[in-house]
Amino acid sequence: MVLNWTVEVVINLLSGIPYLLAFYLLFNHFKKHKDNIILSLMITWLAYGFFWISNGLAYLYLNTEIFRYNKFFLIVASYSLIVGFDYMMHERINPFELSFITLFNGLILFVIFDDESVTIDTLYNGDLTVSHQGVVRDLLTILGLFISAIYLYYTFRIYSDSTDKYKKYASLLFLGSILFGPVVIISFFFQLGKTIPGIAALISGIGVLFMAIAIQKSPQLIYLLSVKAIKLSIIDEESGLTLYSYDWSQDLMNVENTLISSVIGSISSFTKEVFQKGQVREISLSESIIYIFESDRKSVVYGK
């Protein structure tokens, strides 16, 4: 058997590596913090990694069946990605998005087994390849646009809502989503792969690596959109009295404001006297964060 070694084959096979690396980075985080969001992203990137590798194998052997069946990896990735972002945004699954994905995945499975949906094609440089044509190509484009739009929307929300402390890695996450989604869809829609073999695989691999690094360095980003304020207190530092308090959570309504103000005051005084390294800005708990903003005479305590 003569193997169809081309630039497109090599790039697709190598493009699976960043996805597997991204899976490994998140897996190390998942071992310490069992989390639905991390698990969903792990499944997504593992499925995409297998998709690009199987693409490379389909091009190498000019095998239409490998190219046809590897869309199951995309179907798995589409579900896990939607579930992950729903947990990231709402801490629950959005039935509309899930129904839309199910509809399109069902249509793709219905038409992809048509003998004419996959064909052996020729790139502009003369290399042989495997490609989709007809309705299945249009459905895959629409599904890709939908997933890219959701991905871009959520990562932009994370970027815009992040504080200066997390802005650096939020920017890297957003840049990665642009490369992973819209840029790849544009290259697929305009068939840029025929001019630059493997361009979609290469760009998406770079994009997912950027996103994995951002989440590995700053995992707080993926919880940013689901954060909800539970209490606001304004405290006079000299007297320790609570001047104003508002509760968003029923659980904290019975907690005495004097207890909160005295604890915050004690922590602030202790760190100032012992460490003399400035003021306490935040107190991180396992499932919550207390932010402290100080003016000349009042501390604003903001818990979430």
mmCIF file of C-alpha atoms in Angstrom:
data_model
loop_
_atom_site.group_PDB
_atom_site.id
_atom_site.type_symbol
_atom_site.label_atom_id
_atom_site.label_comp_id
_atom_site.label_asym_id
_atom_site.label_seq_id
_atom_site.Cartn_x
_atom_site.Cartn_y
_atom_site.Cartn_z
ATOM 1 C CA MET A 1 0.000 0.000 0.000
ATOM 2 C CA VAL A 2 1.339 3.425 -0.986
ATOM 3 C CA LEU A 3 0.821 5.943 1.791
ATOM 4 C CA ASN A 4 -0.304 9.451 0.898
ATOM 5 C CA TRP A 5 2.338 11.370 2.872
ATOM 6 C CA THR A 6 1.608 15.083 2.407
ATOM 7 C CA VAL A 7 2.009 18.327 4.354
ATOM 8 C CA GLU A 8 -1.693 18.108 5.259
ATOM 9 C CA VAL A 9 -1.205 14.644 6.780
ATOM 10 C CA VAL A 10 1.754 15.709 8.924
ATOM 11 C CA ILE A 11 0.082 18.901 10.202
ATOM 12 C CA ASN A 12 -3.161 17.091 11.115
ATOM 13 C CA LEU A 13 -1.301 14.357 12.980
ATOM 14 C CA LEU A 14 0.840 16.886 14.848
ATOM 15 C CA SER A 15 -2.169 19.108 15.604
ATOM 16 C CA GLY A 16 -3.567 16.435 17.882
ATOM 17 C CA ILE A 17 -0.607 16.921 20.232
ATOM 18 C CA PRO A 18 -1.670 20.364 21.608
ATOM 19 C CA TYR A 19 -5.124 18.940 22.357
ATOM 20 C CA LEU A 20 -3.678 15.968 24.201
ATOM 21 C CA LEU A 21 -1.332 18.313 26.063
ATOM 22 C CA ALA A 22 -4.300 20.531 26.976
ATOM 23 C CA PHE A 23 -6.120 17.424 28.236
ATOM 24 C CA TYR A 24 -3.096 16.492 30.357
ATOM 25 C CA LEU A 25 -2.829 19.964 31.897
ATOM 26 C CA LEU A 26 -6.506 19.978 32.853
ATOM 27 C CA PHE A 27 -6.339 16.392 34.091
ATOM 28 C CA ASN A 28 -3.677 17.393 36.627
ATOM 29 C CA HIS A 29 -6.004 20.150 37.829
ATOM 30 C CA PHE A 30 -9.008 17.794 37.851
ATOM 31 C CA LYS A 31 -7.211 15.306 40.120
ATOM 32 C CA LYS A 32 -7.049 17.980 42.825
ATOM 33 C CA HIS A 33 -10.417 19.659 42.199
ATOM 34 C CA LYS A 34 -13.179 17.383 40.946
ATOM 35 C CA ASP A 35 -15.189 19.807 38.860
ATOM 36 C CA ASN A 36 -17.839 19.453 36.125
ATOM 37 C CA ILE A 37 -16.450 22.367 34.101
ATOM 38 C CA ILE A 38 -12.917 20.966 34.014
ATOM 39 C CA LEU A 39 -14.241 17.486 33.204
ATOM 40 C CA SER A 40 -16.291 18.827 30.286
ATOM 41 C CA LEU A 41 -13.344 20.751 28.840
ATOM 42 C CA MET A 42 -11.114 17.680 29.248
ATOM 43 C CA ILE A 43 -13.563 15.540 27.248
ATOM 44 C CA THR A 44 -13.906 18.286 24.616
ATOM 45 C CA TRP A 45 -10.210 18.688 23.965
ATOM 46 C CA LEU A 46 -9.524 14.935 24.088
ATOM 47 C CA ALA A 47 -12.267 14.364 21.490
ATOM 48 C CA TYR A 48 -10.915 17.155 19.275
ATOM 49 C CA GLY A 49 -7.413 15.719 19.580
ATOM 50 C CA PHE A 50 -8.610 12.326 18.356
ATOM 51 C CA PHE A 51 -10.579 14.082 15.605
ATOM 52 C CA TRP A 52 -7.527 15.808 14.115
ATOM 53 C CA ILE A 53 -5.358 12.696 14.465
ATOM 54 C CA SER A 54 -8.007 10.559 12.741
ATOM 55 C CA ASN A 55 -8.259 13.248 10.052
ATOM 56 C CA GLY A 56 -4.544 12.835 9.447
ATOM 57 C CA LEU A 57 -4.925 9.057 9.227
ATOM 58 C CA ALA A 58 -7.825 9.441 6.766
ATOM 59 C CA TYR A 59 -5.658 11.657 4.553
ATOM 60 C CA LEU A 60 -2.685 9.292 4.904
ATOM 61 C CA TYR A 61 -4.626 6.207 3.812
ATOM 62 C CA LEU A 62 -7.133 8.144 1.663
ATOM 63 C CA ASN A 63 -9.766 6.304 3.687
ATOM 64 C CA THR A 64 -13.280 7.739 3.352
ATOM 65 C CA GLU A 65 -14.651 5.581 6.191
ATOM 66 C CA ILE A 66 -12.191 6.963 8.770
ATOM 67 C CA PHE A 67 -13.072 10.452 7.568
ATOM 68 C CA ARG A 68 -16.782 9.659 7.845
ATOM 69 C CA TYR A 69 -16.752 8.043 11.291
ATOM 70 C CA ASN A 70 -14.419 10.537 12.947
ATOM 71 C CA LYS A 71 -17.315 12.990 13.064
ATOM 72 C CA PHE A 72 -18.433 11.063 16.146
ATOM 73 C CA PHE A 73 -15.524 12.766 17.932
ATOM 74 C CA LEU A 74 -16.975 16.141 16.898
ATOM 75 C CA ILE A 75 -20.405 15.126 18.188
ATOM 76 C CA VAL A 76 -18.950 14.162 21.581
ATOM 77 C CA ALA A 77 -16.959 17.414 21.678
ATOM 78 C CA SER A 78 -20.030 19.526 20.826
ATOM 79 C CA TYR A 79 -22.024 18.074 23.741
ATOM 80 C CA SER A 80 -19.225 18.306 26.297
ATOM 81 C CA LEU A 81 -18.350 21.858 25.241
ATOM 82 C CA ILE A 82 -21.944 23.075 25.594
ATOM 83 C CA VAL A 83 -22.345 21.337 28.965
ATOM 84 C CA GLY A 84 -19.065 22.828 30.207
ATOM 85 C CA PHE A 85 -19.966 26.395 29.266
ATOM 86 C CA ASP A 86 -23.482 26.010 30.664
ATOM 87 C CA TYR A 87 -22.016 24.993 34.017
ATOM 88 C CA MET A 88 -19.551 27.859 33.699
ATOM 89 C CA MET A 89 -22.308 30.413 33.103
ATOM 90 C CA HIS A 90 -25.412 29.113 34.860
ATOM 91 C CA GLU A 91 -24.213 26.124 36.919
ATOM 92 C CA ARG A 92 -26.882 24.149 35.046
ATOM 93 C CA ILE A 93 -27.499 22.848 31.520
ATOM 94 C CA ASN A 94 -29.350 25.079 29.022
ATOM 95 C CA PRO A 95 -32.021 22.873 27.356
ATOM 96 C CA PHE A 96 -32.270 25.134 24.271
ATOM 97 C CA GLU A 97 -28.591 24.847 23.413
ATOM 98 C CA LEU A 98 -28.643 21.111 24.069
ATOM 99 C CA SER A 99 -31.728 20.673 21.865
ATOM 100 C CA PHE A 100 -30.113 22.648 19.029
ATOM 101 C CA ILE A 101 -26.944 20.560 19.215
ATOM 102 C CA THR A 102 -28.976 17.334 19.294
ATOM 103 C CA LEU A 103 -30.993 18.410 16.234
ATOM 104 C CA PHE A 104 -27.918 19.196 14.156
ATOM 105 C CA ASN A 105 -26.010 16.145 15.302
ATOM 106 C CA GLY A 106 -28.999 14.002 14.342
ATOM 107 C CA LEU A 107 -29.120 15.575 10.879
ATOM 108 C CA ILE A 108 -25.375 15.076 10.424
ATOM 109 C CA LEU A 109 -25.653 11.391 11.357
ATOM 110 C CA PHE A 110 -28.572 11.037 8.949
ATOM 111 C CA VAL A 111 -26.763 12.418 5.895
ATOM 112 C CA ILE A 112 -23.145 11.492 6.596
ATOM 113 C CA PHE A 113 -23.659 7.858 5.586
ATOM 114 C CA ASP A 114 -24.686 8.882 2.087
ATOM 115 C CA ASP A 115 -22.020 7.505 -0.279
ATOM 116 C CA GLU A 116 -21.710 10.896 -1.982
ATOM 117 C CA SER A 117 -21.112 12.852 1.243
ATOM 118 C CA VAL A 118 -17.386 11.947 1.280
ATOM 119 C CA THR A 119 -15.100 12.073 -1.732
ATOM 120 C CA ILE A 120 -11.431 11.875 -2.703
ATOM 121 C CA ASP A 121 -10.396 15.371 -3.718
ATOM 122 C CA THR A 122 -7.298 17.160 -5.019
ATOM 123 C CA LEU A 123 -5.640 20.161 -3.377
ATOM 124 C CA TYR A 124 -4.405 23.091 -5.449
ATOM 125 C CA ASN A 125 -0.837 21.814 -5.117
ATOM 126 C CA GLY A 126 -1.837 18.455 -6.604
ATOM 127 C CA ASP A 127 -1.888 16.429 -3.352
ATOM 128 C CA LEU A 128 -4.759 13.999 -2.815
ATOM 129 C CA THR A 129 -7.080 14.460 0.170
ATOM 130 C CA VAL A 130 -10.468 13.423 1.565
ATOM 131 C CA SER A 131 -13.287 15.945 1.937
ATOM 132 C CA HIS A 132 -17.002 16.341 2.553
ATOM 133 C CA GLN A 133 -19.385 17.693 -0.014
ATOM 134 C CA GLY A 134 -23.058 18.577 -0.296
ATOM 135 C CA VAL A 135 -25.482 18.848 2.634
ATOM 136 C CA VAL A 136 -23.177 17.310 5.235
ATOM 137 C CA ARG A 137 -20.559 19.984 4.585
ATOM 138 C CA ASP A 138 -23.173 22.721 5.081
ATOM 139 C CA LEU A 139 -24.427 21.130 8.314
ATOM 140 C CA LEU A 140 -20.907 20.807 9.707
ATOM 141 C CA THR A 141 -20.283 24.485 8.862
ATOM 142 C CA ILE A 142 -23.479 25.615 10.642
ATOM 143 C CA LEU A 143 -22.717 23.472 13.680
ATOM 144 C CA GLY A 144 -19.186 24.862 13.788
ATOM 145 C CA LEU A 145 -20.477 28.429 13.568
ATOM 146 C CA PHE A 146 -22.923 27.817 16.429
ATOM 147 C CA ILE A 147 -20.265 26.286 18.689
ATOM 148 C CA SER A 148 -17.765 29.025 17.779
ATOM 149 C CA ALA A 149 -20.299 31.760 18.545
ATOM 150 C CA ILE A 150 -21.019 30.303 21.993
ATOM 151 C CA TYR A 151 -17.310 29.798 22.677
ATOM 152 C CA LEU A 152 -16.478 33.346 21.625
ATOM 153 C CA TYR A 153 -19.371 34.823 23.619
ATOM 154 C CA TYR A 154 -18.452 33.104 26.887
ATOM 155 C CA THR A 155 -14.720 33.776 26.634
ATOM 156 C CA PHE A 156 -15.391 37.426 25.781
ATOM 157 C CA ARG A 157 -17.631 37.663 28.849
ATOM 158 C CA ILE A 158 -14.814 36.211 30.945
ATOM 159 C CA TYR A 159 -12.364 38.723 29.458
ATOM 160 C CA SER A 160 -14.662 41.727 29.977
ATOM 161 C CA ASP A 161 -15.658 40.726 33.536
ATOM 162 C CA SER A 162 -12.162 39.834 34.733
ATOM 163 C CA THR A 163 -10.250 42.197 36.999
ATOM 164 C CA ASP A 164 -6.765 43.518 36.248
ATOM 165 C CA LYS A 165 -5.332 40.649 38.291
ATOM 166 C CA TYR A 166 -6.700 38.079 35.809
ATOM 167 C CA LYS A 167 -6.780 40.189 32.632
ATOM 168 C CA LYS A 168 -3.505 38.807 31.258
ATOM 169 C CA TYR A 169 -4.679 35.197 31.145
ATOM 170 C CA ALA A 170 -8.240 36.201 30.279
ATOM 171 C CA SER A 171 -6.779 37.852 27.155
ATOM 172 C CA LEU A 172 -4.876 34.661 26.323
ATOM 173 C CA LEU A 173 -8.079 32.631 26.787
ATOM 174 C CA PHE A 174 -10.020 34.968 24.483
ATOM 175 C CA LEU A 175 -7.268 34.930 21.852
ATOM 176 C CA GLY A 176 -7.244 31.138 21.970
ATOM 177 C CA SER A 177 -11.012 31.008 21.437
ATOM 178 C CA ILE A 178 -10.705 33.280 18.380
ATOM 179 C CA LEU A 179 -8.126 30.943 16.838
ATOM 180 C CA PHE A 180 -10.012 27.812 17.881
ATOM 181 C CA GLY A 181 -13.403 28.978 16.589
ATOM 182 C CA PRO A 182 -13.969 31.781 14.062
ATOM 183 C CA VAL A 183 -10.587 31.590 12.317
ATOM 184 C CA VAL A 184 -10.927 27.828 11.776
ATOM 185 C CA ILE A 185 -14.536 28.155 10.547
ATOM 186 C CA ILE A 186 -13.527 30.906 8.102
ATOM 187 C CA SER A 187 -10.710 28.750 6.729
ATOM 188 C CA PHE A 188 -13.112 25.803 6.421
ATOM 189 C CA PHE A 189 -15.893 27.867 4.804
ATOM 190 C CA PHE A 190 -13.595 29.411 2.179
ATOM 191 C CA GLN A 191 -11.708 26.114 1.711
ATOM 192 C CA LEU A 192 -8.382 27.711 2.558
ATOM 193 C CA GLY A 193 -7.116 24.213 3.284
ATOM 194 C CA LYS A 194 -6.869 23.601 -0.433
ATOM 195 C CA THR A 195 -4.419 26.493 -0.725
ATOM 196 C CA ILE A 196 -2.635 26.048 2.632
ATOM 197 C CA PRO A 197 -2.906 22.339 3.558
ATOM 198 C CA GLY A 198 -3.690 21.701 7.237
ATOM 199 C CA ILE A 199 -4.217 25.387 8.096
ATOM 200 C CA ALA A 200 -7.383 24.716 10.157
ATOM 201 C CA ALA A 201 -5.722 21.968 12.209
ATOM 202 C CA LEU A 202 -2.631 24.093 12.869
ATOM 203 C CA ILE A 203 -4.546 27.202 13.961
ATOM 204 C CA SER A 204 -6.970 25.300 16.184
ATOM 205 C CA GLY A 205 -4.074 23.493 17.874
ATOM 206 C CA ILE A 206 -2.373 26.792 18.693
ATOM 207 C CA GLY A 207 -5.672 28.194 19.957
ATOM 208 C CA VAL A 208 -6.432 25.325 22.320
ATOM 209 C CA LEU A 209 -2.891 25.428 23.691
ATOM 210 C CA PHE A 210 -3.351 29.129 24.523
ATOM 211 C CA MET A 211 -6.622 28.327 26.302
ATOM 212 C CA ALA A 212 -5.123 25.439 28.257
ATOM 213 C CA ILE A 213 -2.208 27.585 29.455
ATOM 214 C CA ALA A 214 -4.611 30.361 30.510
ATOM 215 C CA ILE A 215 -6.798 27.978 32.525
ATOM 216 C CA GLN A 216 -3.801 26.184 34.021
ATOM 217 C CA LYS A 217 -2.211 29.460 35.153
ATOM 218 C CA SER A 218 -5.468 31.083 36.275
ATOM 219 C CA PRO A 219 -8.215 28.456 36.916
ATOM 220 C CA GLN A 220 -10.364 31.127 38.594
ATOM 221 C CA LEU A 221 -11.327 32.340 35.112
ATOM 222 C CA ILE A 222 -13.667 29.435 34.433
ATOM 223 C CA TYR A 223 -15.698 30.211 37.570
ATOM 224 C CA LEU A 224 -15.932 33.942 36.941
ATOM 225 C CA LEU A 225 -19.284 33.934 35.118
ATOM 226 C CA SER A 226 -21.075 31.832 37.739
ATOM 227 C CA VAL A 227 -19.967 34.014 40.666
ATOM 228 C CA LYS A 228 -22.820 35.617 42.621
ATOM 229 C CA ALA A 229 -22.533 38.228 45.386
ATOM 230 C CA ILE A 230 -23.946 37.037 48.732
ATOM 231 C CA LYS A 231 -23.303 39.974 51.087
ATOM 232 C CA LEU A 232 -22.212 43.627 51.111
ATOM 233 C CA SER A 233 -21.088 45.390 54.299
ATOM 234 C CA ILE A 234 -19.803 48.946 54.850
ATOM 235 C CA ILE A 235 -17.839 49.197 58.110
ATOM 236 C CA ASP A 236 -16.477 52.201 59.981
ATOM 237 C CA GLU A 237 -12.879 51.297 60.828
ATOM 238 C CA GLU A 238 -12.577 53.469 63.928
ATOM 239 C CA SER A 239 -15.695 52.238 65.723
ATOM 240 C CA GLY A 240 -16.014 48.841 64.032
ATOM 241 C CA LEU A 241 -19.723 49.490 63.484
ATOM 242 C CA THR A 242 -21.508 48.290 60.357
ATOM 243 C CA LEU A 243 -22.944 51.361 58.623
ATOM 244 C CA TYR A 244 -24.751 49.461 55.888
ATOM 245 C CA SER A 245 -25.348 45.833 55.022
ATOM 246 C CA TYR A 246 -27.220 44.018 52.291
ATOM 247 C CA ASP A 247 -27.729 40.260 51.900
ATOM 248 C CA TRP A 248 -28.322 38.513 48.574
ATOM 249 C CA SER A 249 -28.207 35.108 50.255
ATOM 250 C CA GLN A 250 -30.819 33.899 52.732
ATOM 251 C CA ASP A 251 -28.129 31.860 54.511
ATOM 252 C CA LEU A 252 -26.347 34.981 55.798
ATOM 253 C CA MET A 253 -29.384 36.966 56.935
ATOM 254 C CA ASN A 254 -29.148 35.561 60.471
ATOM 255 C CA VAL A 255 -25.408 36.251 60.797
ATOM 256 C CA GLU A 256 -24.714 39.193 63.102
ATOM 257 C CA ASN A 257 -23.112 42.144 61.307
ATOM 258 C CA THR A 258 -21.025 42.881 64.413
ATOM 259 C CA LEU A 259 -19.475 39.419 64.140
ATOM 260 C CA ILE A 260 -18.499 40.010 60.517
ATOM 261 C CA SER A 261 -17.091 43.485 61.182
ATOM 262 C CA SER A 262 -15.085 42.326 64.204
ATOM 263 C CA VAL A 263 -13.561 39.364 62.336
ATOM 264 C CA ILE A 264 -12.642 41.486 59.296
ATOM 265 C CA GLY A 265 -11.248 44.202 61.573
ATOM 266 C CA SER A 266 -9.150 41.694 63.526
ATOM 267 C CA ILE A 267 -7.689 40.156 60.365
ATOM 268 C CA SER A 268 -6.862 43.566 58.896
ATOM 269 C CA SER A 269 -5.226 44.770 62.127
ATOM 270 C CA PHE A 270 -3.233 41.552 62.515
ATOM 271 C CA THR A 271 -1.782 41.646 58.988
ATOM 272 C CA LYS A 272 -0.933 45.360 59.239
ATOM 273 C CA GLU A 273 0.915 44.991 62.557
ATOM 274 C CA VAL A 274 2.678 41.675 61.922
ATOM 275 C CA PHE A 275 3.526 41.722 58.212
ATOM 276 C CA GLN A 276 3.431 45.482 57.523
ATOM 277 C CA LYS A 277 2.960 44.768 53.809
ATOM 278 C CA GLY A 278 -0.127 46.826 53.138
ATOM 279 C CA GLN A 279 -3.824 46.101 53.475
ATOM 280 C CA VAL A 280 -5.789 42.887 53.012
ATOM 281 C CA ARG A 281 -7.475 42.962 49.596
ATOM 282 C CA GLU A 282 -9.134 39.560 49.540
ATOM 283 C CA ILE A 283 -9.608 36.417 51.623
ATOM 284 C CA SER A 284 -9.883 33.252 49.557
ATOM 285 C CA LEU A 285 -11.982 30.354 50.834
ATOM 286 C CA SER A 286 -12.426 26.958 49.204
ATOM 287 C CA GLU A 287 -15.794 27.950 47.707
ATOM 288 C CA SER A 288 -15.935 31.715 48.165
ATOM 289 C CA ILE A 289 -13.916 34.934 48.163
ATOM 290 C CA ILE A 290 -14.172 37.948 50.484
ATOM 291 C CA TYR A 291 -13.075 41.225 48.848
ATOM 292 C CA ILE A 292 -12.071 44.175 51.040
ATOM 293 C CA PHE A 293 -11.868 47.730 49.656
ATOM 294 C CA GLU A 294 -10.666 50.501 51.989
ATOM 295 C CA SER A 295 -11.170 54.256 51.879
ATOM 296 C CA ASP A 296 -9.809 56.749 54.453
ATOM 297 C CA ARG A 297 -12.296 55.696 57.121
ATOM 298 C CA LYS A 298 -14.525 52.906 55.778
ATOM 299 C CA SER A 299 -13.953 49.357 54.610
ATOM 300 C CA VAL A 300 -16.259 47.853 52.041
ATOM 301 C CA VAL A 301 -16.503 44.099 52.483
ATOM 302 C CA TYR A 302 -17.892 42.280 49.481
ATOM 303 C CA GLY A 303 -18.358 38.539 49.715
ATOM 304 C CA LYS A 304 -19.187 36.101 46.951
#
